[in-house]
CSV table of N, CA and C in Angstrom, one decimal:
chain,number,residue,atom,x,y,z
A,1,MET,N,14.2,57.4,-14.7
A,1,MET,CA,14.5,58.7,-14.3
A,1,MET,C,14.1,59.7,-15.3
A,2,ILE,N,13.5,60.8,-14.9
A,2,ILE,CA,13.1,61.9,-15.8
A,2,ILE,C,14.4,62.7,-16.2
A,3,ALA,N,14.6,62.8,-17.6
A,3,ALA,CA,15.8,63.4,-18.1
A,3,ALA,C,15.8,64.9,-17.9
A,4,ARG,N,14.7,65.5,-17.9
A,4,ARG,CA,14.6,67.0,-17.8
A,4,ARG,C,13.8,67.3,-16.6
A,5,ARG,N,14.3,68.3,-15.8
A,5,ARG,CA,13.6,68.6,-14.6
A,5,ARG,C,12.2,69.1,-14.8
A,6,LEU,N,11.3,68.8,-14.0
A,6,LEU,CA,9.9,69.4,-14.0
A,6,LEU,C,10.0,70.8,-13.4
A,7,PRO,N,9.5,71.8,-14.1
A,7,PRO,CA,9.5,73.1,-13.5
A,7,PRO,C,8.9,73.1,-12.1
A,8,PRO,N,9.5,73.6,-11.1
A,8,PRO,CA,8.9,73.6,-9.8
A,8,PRO,C,7.7,74.5,-9.8
A,9,GLY,N,6.7,74.0,-9.1
A,9,GLY,CA,5.5,74.8,-8.9
A,9,GLY,C,4.6,74.8,-10.2
A,10,THR,N,4.7,73.9,-11.1
A,10,THR,CA,3.8,73.8,-12.2
A,10,THR,C,2.7,72.9,-11.9
A,11,GLY,N,1.6,73.1,-12.6
A,11,GLY,CA,0.4,72.2,-12.4
A,11,GLY,C,-0.7,73.0,-11.7
A,12,THR,N,-1.8,72.3,-11.4
A,12,THR,CA,-3.0,72.9,-10.9
A,12,THR,C,-2.7,73.7,-9.7
A,13,GLY,N,-3.2,74.9,-9.6
A,13,GLY,CA,-3.1,75.8,-8.5
A,13,GLY,C,-1.7,76.3,-8.2
A,14,ALA,N,-0.8,76.0,-9.0
A,14,ALA,CA,0.6,76.4,-8.7
A,14,ALA,C,0.8,77.9,-8.9
A,15,ALA,N,0.0,78.6,-9.7
A,15,ALA,CA,0.2,80.0,-9.9
A,15,ALA,C,0.1,80.8,-8.6
A,16,ALA,N,-0.7,80.3,-7.7
A,16,ALA,CA,-0.9,81.0,-6.4
A,16,ALA,C,0.4,80.9,-5.6
A,17,VAL,N,1.2,79.9,-5.8
A,17,VAL,CA,2.4,79.7,-4.9
A,17,VAL,C,3.7,80.0,-5.6
A,18,ARG,N,3.6,80.3,-6.9
A,18,ARG,CA,4.9,80.6,-7.7
A,18,ARG,C,5.2,82.1,-7.6
A,19,GLU,N,6.4,82.4,-7.2
A,19,GLU,CA,6.9,83.7,-7.2
A,19,GLU,C,8.1,83.7,-8.1
A,20,ASN,N,8.0,84.2,-9.3
A,20,ASN,CA,9.1,84.2,-10.3
A,20,ASN,C,9.8,85.5,-10.3
A,21,ALA,N,11.1,85.5,-10.1
A,21,ALA,CA,11.9,86.7,-10.2
A,21,ALA,C,13.0,86.4,-11.2
A,22,SER,N,12.9,86.9,-12.4
A,22,SER,CA,13.8,86.5,-13.4
A,22,SER,C,15.1,87.2,-13.3
A,23,MET,N,16.2,86.5,-13.4
A,23,MET,CA,17.6,86.9,-13.4
A,23,MET,C,18.0,87.7,-12.1
A,24,THR,N,17.4,87.4,-11.0
A,24,THR,CA,17.9,88.0,-9.8
A,24,THR,C,19.2,87.3,-9.3
A,25,ARG,N,20.2,88.0,-9.1
A,25,ARG,CA,21.5,87.4,-8.7
A,25,ARG,C,21.5,87.3,-7.2
A,26,LEU,N,22.0,86.2,-6.7
A,26,LEU,CA,22.1,85.9,-5.3
A,26,LEU,C,23.5,85.5,-4.9
A,27,ARG,N,23.7,85.5,-3.6
A,27,ARG,CA,25.0,85.0,-3.1
A,27,ARG,C,24.7,84.1,-1.9
A,28,ALA,N,25.3,82.9,-1.9
A,28,ALA,CA,25.1,82.0,-0.8
A,28,ALA,C,25.9,82.6,0.4
A,29,THR,N,25.1,82.7,1.5
A,29,THR,CA,25.7,83.2,2.7
A,29,THR,C,26.2,82.1,3.6
A,30,ALA,N,25.8,80.9,3.3
A,30,ALA,CA,26.2,79.7,4.0
A,30,ALA,C,26.2,78.5,3.1
A,31,SER,N,27.0,77.5,3.3
A,31,SER,CA,27.0,76.3,2.5
A,31,SER,C,25.7,75.5,2.7
A,32,HIS,N,25.2,74.8,1.7
A,32,HIS,CA,24.1,73.9,1.8
A,32,HIS,C,24.5,72.6,1.2
A,33,GLN,N,24.3,71.6,2.1
A,33,GLN,CA,24.7,70.2,1.7
A,33,GLN,C,23.4,69.5,1.3
A,34,ILE,N,23.5,68.7,0.2
A,34,ILE,CA,22.3,68.0,-0.3
A,34,ILE,C,22.2,66.6,0.5
A,35,PRO,N,20.9,66.1,0.5
A,35,PRO,CA,20.7,64.9,1.3
A,35,PRO,C,21.3,63.7,0.5
A,36,ASP,N,21.5,62.6,1.2
A,36,ASP,CA,22.1,61.4,0.7
A,36,ASP,C,21.1,60.7,-0.3
A,37,ARG,N,19.8,60.8,-0.1
A,37,ARG,CA,18.8,60.1,-0.9
A,37,ARG,C,18.7,60.8,-2.3
A,38,PRO,N,18.5,60.0,-3.4
A,38,PRO,CA,18.3,60.6,-4.7
A,38,PRO,C,17.0,61.4,-4.7
A,39,PRO,N,17.0,62.5,-5.6
A,39,PRO,CA,15.8,63.3,-5.7
A,39,PRO,C,14.6,62.5,-6.4
A,40,ILE,N,13.4,62.9,-6.1
A,40,ILE,CA,12.3,62.4,-6.8
A,40,ILE,C,11.5,63.5,-7.5
A,41,GLN,N,10.7,63.1,-8.5
A,41,GLN,CA,9.7,64.0,-9.1
A,41,GLN,C,8.3,63.5,-9.0
A,42,VAL,N,7.4,64.4,-8.7
A,42,VAL,CA,6.0,63.9,-8.7
A,42,VAL,C,5.3,64.8,-9.7
A,43,VAL,N,4.2,64.2,-10.3
A,43,VAL,CA,3.4,64.9,-11.3
A,43,VAL,C,1.9,64.8,-10.9
A,44,PRO,N,1.1,65.8,-11.4
A,44,PRO,CA,-0.3,65.8,-11.0
A,44,PRO,C,-0.9,64.5,-11.3
A,45,GLY,N,-1.7,64.0,-10.4
A,45,GLY,CA,-2.5,62.7,-10.5
A,45,GLY,C,-1.7,61.6,-9.9
A,46,GLN,N,-0.4,61.7,-9.6
A,46,GLN,CA,0.4,60.6,-9.1
A,46,GLN,C,0.0,60.4,-7.6
A,47,GLN,N,-0.2,59.1,-7.3
A,47,GLN,CA,-0.5,58.7,-5.9
A,47,GLN,C,0.8,58.6,-5.1
A,48,VAL,N,0.7,59.1,-3.9
A,48,VAL,CA,1.9,59.1,-3.0
A,48,VAL,C,1.4,58.8,-1.6
A,49,HIS,N,2.3,58.2,-0.8
A,49,HIS,CA,2.0,57.9,0.6
A,49,HIS,C,2.7,59.0,1.5
A,50,VAL,N,1.9,59.6,2.3
A,50,VAL,CA,2.3,60.7,3.1
A,50,VAL,C,2.8,60.2,4.5
A,51,GLY,N,3.9,60.6,4.9
A,51,GLY,CA,4.4,60.3,6.2
A,51,GLY,C,4.4,61.5,7.1
A,52,ARG,N,5.5,61.6,7.9
A,52,ARG,CA,5.6,62.7,8.9
A,52,ARG,C,5.8,64.1,8.3
A,53,ARG,N,5.4,65.1,9.1
A,53,ARG,CA,5.7,66.5,8.8
A,53,ARG,C,7.1,66.8,9.3
A,54,ASP,N,7.8,67.7,8.6
A,54,ASP,CA,9.1,68.1,8.9
A,54,ASP,C,9.0,69.1,10.1
A,55,THR,N,9.8,68.9,11.1
A,55,THR,CA,9.8,69.8,12.3
A,55,THR,C,10.5,71.1,12.0
A,56,GLU,N,11.5,71.1,11.1
A,56,GLU,CA,12.3,72.3,10.8
A,56,GLU,C,11.6,73.1,9.7
A,57,TRP,N,10.9,72.4,8.8
A,57,TRP,CA,10.2,73.0,7.6
A,57,TRP,C,8.8,72.5,7.7
A,58,PRO,N,7.9,73.1,8.5
A,58,PRO,CA,6.6,72.6,8.7
A,58,PRO,C,5.6,72.6,7.5
A,59,ALA,N,6.0,73.3,6.4
A,59,ALA,CA,5.2,73.2,5.2
A,59,ALA,C,5.4,71.9,4.4
A,60,PHE,N,6.4,71.1,4.8
A,60,PHE,CA,6.8,69.9,4.1
A,60,PHE,C,6.4,68.6,4.8
A,61,VAL,N,6.0,67.6,4.0
A,61,VAL,CA,5.7,66.3,4.5
A,61,VAL,C,6.6,65.3,3.7
A,62,PHE,N,6.9,64.2,4.4
A,62,PHE,CA,7.8,63.2,3.7
A,62,PHE,C,6.8,62.3,3.0
A,63,ILE,N,7.1,62.1,1.7
A,63,ILE,CA,6.3,61.2,0.9
A,63,ILE,C,7.1,60.1,0.3
A,64,THR,N,6.4,59.0,0.0
A,64,THR,CA,7.0,57.8,-0.6
A,64,THR,C,6.2,57.5,-1.9
A,65,THR,N,7.0,57.3,-3.0
A,65,THR,CA,6.4,56.9,-4.3
A,65,THR,C,6.9,55.6,-4.7
A,66,GLY,N,6.5,55.1,-5.8
A,66,GLY,CA,7.0,53.9,-6.4
A,66,GLY,C,8.5,54.0,-6.8
A,67,THR,N,9.0,55.2,-6.9
A,67,THR,CA,10.4,55.4,-7.3
A,67,THR,C,11.3,56.0,-6.3
A,68,GLY,N,10.8,56.3,-5.1
A,68,GLY,CA,11.7,56.9,-4.1
A,68,GLY,C,10.9,57.6,-3.0
A,69,ALA,N,11.6,58.4,-2.3
A,69,ALA,CA,11.0,59.2,-1.2
A,69,ALA,C,11.6,60.5,-1.0
A,70,GLY,N,10.9,61.5,-0.5
A,70,GLY,CA,11.5,62.8,-0.3
A,70,GLY,C,10.5,63.8,0.3
A,71,TRP,N,10.9,65.0,0.6
A,71,TRP,CA,10.1,66.0,1.2
A,71,TRP,C,9.4,66.9,0.1
A,72,VAL,N,8.1,67.1,0.3
A,72,VAL,CA,7.3,67.8,-0.7
A,72,VAL,C,6.4,68.8,0.1
A,73,PRO,N,6.2,70.0,-0.4
A,73,PRO,CA,5.3,70.9,0.3
A,73,PRO,C,3.9,70.3,0.3
A,74,GLU,N,3.2,70.2,1.5
A,74,GLU,CA,1.9,69.6,1.6
A,74,GLU,C,0.9,70.3,0.7
A,75,ARG,N,1.1,71.5,0.4
A,75,ARG,CA,0.1,72.2,-0.5
A,75,ARG,C,0.1,71.7,-1.9
A,76,TYR,N,1.1,70.9,-2.3
A,76,TYR,CA,1.2,70.3,-3.6
A,76,TYR,C,0.4,68.9,-3.6
A,77,LEU,N,-0.2,68.6,-2.5
A,77,LEU,CA,-0.9,67.3,-2.4
A,77,LEU,C,-2.4,67.4,-2.0
A,78,ASP,N,-3.2,66.5,-2.5
A,78,ASP,CA,-4.6,66.4,-2.0
A,78,ASP,C,-4.5,65.2,-1.0
A,79,THR,N,-4.6,65.6,0.3
A,79,THR,CA,-4.4,64.5,1.3
A,79,THR,C,-5.8,64.1,1.9
A,80,SER,N,-6.8,64.3,1.1
A,80,SER,CA,-8.2,63.9,1.6
A,80,SER,C,-8.4,62.4,1.4
A,81,SER,N,-7.5,61.7,0.7
A,81,SER,CA,-7.6,60.3,0.5
A,81,SER,C,-6.3,59.6,0.9
A,82,ASP,N,-6.3,58.3,1.0
A,82,ASP,CA,-5.1,57.6,1.3
A,82,ASP,C,-5.0,56.5,0.3
A,83,PRO,N,-4.1,56.5,-0.7
A,83,PRO,CA,-2.9,57.4,-0.7
A,83,PRO,C,-3.3,58.8,-1.2
A,84,ALA,N,-2.5,59.8,-0.9
A,84,ALA,CA,-2.7,61.2,-1.3
A,84,ALA,C,-2.4,61.2,-2.8
A,85,VAL,N,-2.8,62.4,-3.4
A,85,VAL,CA,-2.6,62.6,-4.8
A,85,VAL,C,-1.9,63.9,-5.0
A,86,ALA,N,-0.9,63.9,-5.9
A,86,ALA,CA,-0.2,65.1,-6.2
A,86,ALA,C,-1.1,66.0,-7.1
A,87,ILE,N,-1.2,67.3,-6.7
A,87,ILE,CA,-2.0,68.2,-7.5
A,87,ILE,C,-1.2,69.2,-8.3
A,88,ALA,N,0.2,69.1,-8.1
A,88,ALA,CA,1.1,69.9,-8.9
A,88,ALA,C,2.4,69.1,-9.0
A,89,SER,N,3.2,69.4,-10.1
A,89,SER,CA,4.5,68.8,-10.3
A,89,SER,C,5.4,69.4,-9.2
A,90,TYR,N,6.3,68.5,-8.8
A,90,TYR,CA,7.4,69.0,-7.8
A,90,TYR,C,8.6,68.1,-8.0
A,91,ASP,N,9.8,68.7,-8.0
A,91,ASP,CA,11.0,68.1,-8.1
A,91,ASP,C,11.8,68.4,-6.8
A,92,THR,N,12.3,67.3,-6.1
A,92,THR,CA,12.9,67.5,-4.8
A,92,THR,C,14.4,67.7,-4.9
A,93,THR,N,14.9,67.9,-6.1
A,93,THR,CA,16.4,68.2,-6.3
A,93,THR,C,16.9,69.4,-5.5
A,94,GLU,N,17.9,69.1,-4.7
A,94,GLU,CA,18.5,70.2,-3.9
A,94,GLU,C,19.9,70.5,-4.6
A,95,LEU,N,20.4,71.7,-4.4
A,95,LEU,CA,21.6,72.1,-5.0
A,95,LEU,C,22.6,72.4,-3.9
A,96,GLY,N,23.7,71.7,-3.9
A,96,GLY,CA,24.8,72.0,-2.9
A,96,GLY,C,25.5,73.3,-3.3
A,97,THR,N,25.7,74.1,-2.2
A,97,THR,CA,26.3,75.4,-2.5
A,97,THR,C,27.5,75.6,-1.4
A,98,THR,N,28.3,76.6,-1.7
A,98,THR,CA,29.4,77.0,-0.8
A,98,THR,C,29.2,78.5,-0.5
A,99,ALA,N,29.5,78.9,0.7
A,99,ALA,CA,29.4,80.3,1.1
A,99,ALA,C,30.2,81.2,0.1
A,100,GLY,N,29.5,82.2,-0.4
A,100,GLY,CA,30.2,83.2,-1.3
A,100,GLY,C,29.8,82.9,-2.8
A,101,GLU,N,29.3,81.7,-3.0
A,101,GLU,CA,29.0,81.3,-4.4
A,101,GLU,C,27.8,82.2,-4.9
A,102,GLU,N,28.0,82.6,-6.2
A,102,GLU,CA,26.9,83.4,-6.8
A,102,GLU,C,25.9,82.5,-7.5
A,103,LEU,N,24.6,82.8,-7.5
A,103,LEU,CA,23.6,82.0,-8.0
A,103,LEU,C,22.6,82.9,-8.7
A,104,ILE,N,21.7,82.3,-9.5
A,104,ILE,CA,20.6,83.0,-10.2
A,104,ILE,C,19.3,82.5,-9.6
A,105,LEU,N,18.4,83.3,-9.2
A,105,LEU,CA,17.1,82.9,-8.7
A,105,LEU,C,16.2,82.5,-9.9
A,106,ILE,N,15.6,81.3,-9.8
A,106,ILE,CA,14.7,80.9,-10.8
A,106,ILE,C,13.3,81.0,-10.3
A,107,GLU,N,13.1,80.5,-9.0
A,107,GLU,CA,11.8,80.6,-8.4
A,107,GLU,C,12.0,80.7,-6.9
A,108,ARG,N,11.2,81.5,-6.3
A,108,ARG,CA,11.2,81.7,-4.8
A,108,ARG,C,9.9,81.1,-4.2
A,109,ASP,N,10.1,80.2,-3.3
A,109,ASP,CA,8.9,79.6,-2.6
A,109,ASP,C,8.9,80.1,-1.2
A,110,GLY,N,8.4,81.3,-1.0
A,110,GLY,CA,8.4,81.9,0.3
A,110,GLY,C,7.7,81.1,1.4
A,111,PRO,N,6.5,80.5,1.0
A,111,PRO,CA,5.7,79.7,2.0
A,111,PRO,C,6.5,78.5,2.5
A,112,GLY,N,7.3,77.9,1.7
A,112,GLY,CA,8.1,76.8,2.0
A,112,GLY,C,9.5,77.1,2.6
A,113,GLY,N,10.0,78.3,2.3
A,113,GLY,CA,11.3,78.7,2.8
A,113,GLY,C,12.5,78.3,1.9
A,114,TRP,N,12.2,78.0,0.7
A,114,TRP,CA,13.3,77.6,-0.3
A,114,TRP,C,13.2,78.4,-1.5
A,115,ALA,N,14.3,78.3,-2.3
A,115,ALA,CA,14.4,78.9,-3.6
A,115,ALA,C,15.0,77.9,-4.6
A,116,TRP,N,14.5,77.9,-5.8
A,116,TRP,CA,15.1,77.1,-6.9
A,116,TRP,C,16.1,78.0,-7.6
A,117,VAL,N,17.4,77.6,-7.6
A,117,VAL,CA,18.4,78.5,-8.2
A,117,VAL,C,19.3,77.7,-9.2
A,118,ARG,N,20.1,78.5,-9.9
A,118,ARG,CA,21.0,77.9,-10.9
A,118,ARG,C,22.4,78.5,-10.5
A,119,ASN,N,23.4,77.6,-10.5
A,119,ASN,CA,24.8,78.0,-10.2
A,119,ASN,C,25.5,78.3,-11.6
A,120,ALA,N,26.8,78.8,-11.4
A,120,ALA,CA,27.6,79.2,-12.6
A,120,ALA,C,27.8,78.0,-13.6
A,121,ALA,N,27.8,76.8,-13.1
A,121,ALA,CA,28.0,75.6,-14.0
A,121,ALA,C,26.7,75.2,-14.7
A,122,GLY,N,25.5,75.9,-14.4
A,122,GLY,CA,24.3,75.5,-15.0
A,122,GLY,C,23.4,74.5,-14.2
A,123,SER,N,23.9,74.0,-13.1
A,123,SER,CA,23.1,73.1,-12.3
A,123,SER,C,22.1,73.8,-11.5
A,124,GLU,N,20.9,73.2,-11.3
A,124,GLU,CA,19.8,73.8,-10.7
A,124,GLU,C,19.3,72.9,-9.5
A,125,GLY,N,18.7,73.6,-8.5
A,125,GLY,CA,18.0,72.8,-7.4
A,125,GLY,C,17.6,73.8,-6.4
A,126,TRP,N,17.0,73.2,-5.3
A,126,TRP,CA,16.5,74.0,-4.2
A,126,TRP,C,17.6,74.3,-3.2
A,127,VAL,N,17.5,75.5,-2.6
A,127,VAL,CA,18.4,75.8,-1.4
A,127,VAL,C,17.5,76.6,-0.5
A,128,PRO,N,17.8,76.5,0.8
A,128,PRO,CA,17.0,77.2,1.8
A,128,PRO,C,17.2,78.7,1.6
A,129,LEU,N,16.1,79.5,1.8
A,129,LEU,CA,16.2,80.9,1.7
A,129,LEU,C,17.1,81.5,2.7
A,130,ARG,N,17.2,80.9,3.8
A,130,ARG,CA,18.1,81.5,4.9
A,130,ARG,C,19.6,81.4,4.6
A,131,THR,N,19.9,80.7,3.5
A,131,THR,CA,21.3,80.5,3.1
A,131,THR,C,21.7,81.4,1.9
A,132,ILE,N,20.8,82.3,1.5
A,132,ILE,CA,21.1,83.1,0.3
A,132,ILE,C,20.7,84.6,0.6
A,133,GLU,N,21.3,85.5,-0.2
A,133,GLU,CA,20.9,86.9,-0.1
A,133,GLU,C,21.1,87.5,-1.5
A,134,PRO,N,20.3,88.6,-1.7
A,134,PRO,CA,20.6,89.3,-3.0
A,134,PRO,C,22.0,89.8,-3.1
A,135,VAL,N,22.5,89.9,-4.3
A,135,VAL,CA,23.9,90.5,-4.5
A,135,VAL,C,23.7,92.0,-4.4
A,136,PRO,N,24.5,92.6,-3.5
A,136,PRO,CA,24.3,94.1,-3.3
A,136,PRO,C,24.5,94.8,-4.7
A,137,GLY,N,23.6,95.8,-4.9
A,137,GLY,CA,23.7,96.6,-6.1
A,137,GLY,C,22.8,96.1,-7.2
A,138,ASP,N,22.2,94.9,-7.0
A,138,ASP,CA,21.3,94.4,-8.1
A,138,ASP,C,19.9,94.9,-7.8
């Protein structure tokens, strides 16, 4: 297991998809439950097996690695070969939230529909954009 999270959206070509908004305060408008499977991390050059596309989040495909499986934005992969190859680092960690909870925006992934956030306890992970909003007055 990687002890330190890989910054989301780092690696080749990631600058085009990274939207960084430092210290933007957010509020969870709805709870977000994390999946039962453990998160995985992929790094540039890593070979992965690509499965189905997500019907709710069409930018994402289900991948399998030697250490687990999870959903990754297809744009982070070179799918011209089988197995596919990761072209950017990605961490599938999701953060469980409760409605009303305040969060800090670390990274916004508009094309994917998710945001990497930090809660008051210092935990970080992805949450759907549709479950958060800016704190009024910020």
